[in-house]
Amino acid sequence: GLGSSRSVWDDLSRQLSADYRLHKVQLAGFAGQAPATRENGKIVGPAAEAIADYITRHQLSHPAIIGHSLGGEVALVLAAQHPELAGRVAVVAALPFFSLMFNPQATAESVTPQANQFRQMLLSATDAQFASQQQQALARLVKTDAVREQLVNATLTSDRQTLADATFEIMTLDLRPQLPNIRVPVSVFYAWDPLYGIPAAQVDALYSSAWGALKGVKLTRIDNSFHFMMYDQPEAFSKQVQDFLAH
């Protein structure tokens, strides 16, 4: 995910490791990892290509791909552009166009000025301002107090340029036109909590509409959770992932 370490998967990995071979991905520039040299500030496409190359080089046979948030976008691009490689895909807490979360009528063009403004705000913030911004943001993304500092620290140790470029990209990247190219089973897990202040049915409708172009997509809501459902509802999330892998 955006600014996250691969450690967000540690608890789930311990449960799965007896039955599955796991490959945990962390994007360059996030959570203390050195940034990559990038063209045009792009992250999602190059990450998908790197994973496709990894699958090919290591001769992995149709692995299941699971991505959280920004990682979900990477998983979608991989499945759409390399339909022969993945066996199945799970997208966790992500939409094929992130900005629909705030405006169901959004287009890539309409949100570009706001995305540019947000990128500049991240780049121009002092270290103290940036830390405050991230603490406020993570308070809305994870309910579990015990892990919030860990998640904030991952963001604070991320490369600021990479983080800003990734934020701009996910705000403006509309993957809905690519959904018909995906030929493998896709499961989408999304969160809802009463503290959102909006009815669960409204969230259901948003996800149903956003994923409408993907034939056979399976949508599963996990209740009483914020964005990091692997922390907020670990048992429910683990069950859904294990069902996804087994079927």
GROMACS .gro file of N, CA, C and O in nm, residues 3 8 10 60 69 79 82 85 108 148 150 154 156 179 182 192 194 216 218 223 235:
model
   84
    3GLY      N    1   0.300   0.400   0.094
    3GLY     CA    2   0.387   0.429   0.208
    3GLY      C    3   0.400   0.314   0.306
    3GLY      O    4   0.458   0.332   0.414
    8VAL      N    5   0.292  -0.531   0.688
    8VAL     CA    6   0.147  -0.534   0.711
    8VAL      C    7   0.091  -0.674   0.688
    8VAL      O    8  -0.018  -0.708   0.736
   10ASP      N    9   0.254  -0.956   0.786
   10ASP     CA   10   0.325  -1.052   0.871
   10ASP      C   11   0.231  -1.150   0.941
   10ASP      O   12   0.255  -1.270   0.943
   60LEU      N   13   0.711  -1.907  -1.177
   60LEU     CA   14   0.596  -1.929  -1.090
   60LEU      C   15   0.475  -1.961  -1.177
   60LEU      O   16   0.448  -1.892  -1.275
   69SER      N   17  -0.473  -0.165  -0.125
   69SER     CA   18  -0.475  -0.023  -0.159
   69SER      C   19  -0.398   0.001  -0.289
   69SER      O   20  -0.436  -0.051  -0.394
   79ALA      N   21  -0.277  -0.808  -1.390
   79ALA     CA   22  -0.374  -0.902  -1.445
   79ALA      C   23  -0.426  -0.857  -1.581
   79ALA      O   24  -0.454  -0.941  -1.668
   82HIS      N   25  -0.093  -0.862  -1.831
   82HIS     CA   26  -0.028  -0.993  -1.843
   82HIS      C   27  -0.127  -1.102  -1.801
   82HIS      O   28  -0.107  -1.171  -1.701
   85LEU      N   29  -0.027  -1.462  -1.676
   85LEU     CA   30   0.064  -1.488  -1.565
   85LEU      C   31  -0.005  -1.519  -1.432
   85LEU      O   32   0.033  -1.613  -1.362
  108ALA      N   33  -1.048   1.135  -1.466
  108ALA     CA   34  -0.905   1.162  -1.448
  108ALA      C   35  -0.875   1.309  -1.472
  108ALA      O   36  -0.795   1.371  -1.401
  148ARG      N   37  -0.088   0.182   1.491
  148ARG     CA   38  -0.093   0.310   1.421
  148ARG      C   39   0.045   0.376   1.414
  148ARG      O   40   0.084   0.429   1.309
  150GLN      N   41   0.334   0.234   1.411
  150GLN     CA   42   0.413   0.159   1.313
  150GLN      C   43   0.382   0.204   1.171
  150GLN      O   44   0.472   0.222   1.088
  154ALA      N   45   0.625   0.409   0.901
  154ALA     CA   46   0.653   0.359   0.766
  154ALA      C   47   0.640   0.472   0.664
  154ALA      O   48   0.722   0.486   0.573
  156LEU      N   49   0.659   0.799   0.732
  156LEU     CA   50   0.759   0.903   0.757
  156LEU      C   51   0.898   0.864   0.707
  156LEU      O   52   0.980   0.952   0.679
  179LEU      N   53  -1.045  -0.319  -1.715
  179LEU     CA   54  -1.106  -0.433  -1.646
  179LEU      C   55  -1.151  -0.544  -1.741
  179LEU      O   56  -1.134  -0.663  -1.708
  182ILE      N   57  -0.911  -0.842  -1.809
  182ILE     CA   58  -0.875  -0.936  -1.703
  182ILE      C   59  -0.954  -1.066  -1.722
  182ILE      O   60  -1.077  -1.064  -1.730
  192TRP      N   61  -1.619  -0.139   0.579
  192TRP     CA   62  -1.720  -0.042   0.619
  192TRP      C   63  -1.723  -0.037   0.771
  192TRP      O   64  -1.703  -0.139   0.839
  194PRO      N   65  -1.939   0.193   1.103
  194PRO     CA   66  -2.037   0.298   1.136
  194PRO      C   67  -1.975   0.435   1.151
  194PRO      O   68  -2.041   0.537   1.124
  216GLY      N   69  -1.784  -1.128  -1.341
  216GLY     CA   70  -1.759  -1.232  -1.243
  216GLY      C   71  -1.689  -1.187  -1.117
  216GLY      O   72  -1.655  -1.271  -1.033
  218LYS      N   73  -1.605  -1.087  -0.750
  218LYS     CA   74  -1.670  -1.121  -0.623
  218LYS      C   75  -1.640  -1.011  -0.522
  218LYS      O   76  -1.525  -0.985  -0.488
  223ASP      N   77  -1.706  -0.572   0.778
  223ASP     CA   78  -1.762  -0.467   0.862
  223ASP      C   79  -1.675  -0.436   0.984
  223ASP      O   80  -1.589  -0.514   1.025
  235GLU      N   81  -0.935  -1.167   1.199
  235GLU     CA   82  -0.995  -1.300   1.182
  235GLU      C   83  -1.085  -1.305   1.059
  235GLU      O   84  -1.078  -1.399   0.979
   0.00000   0.00000   0.00000
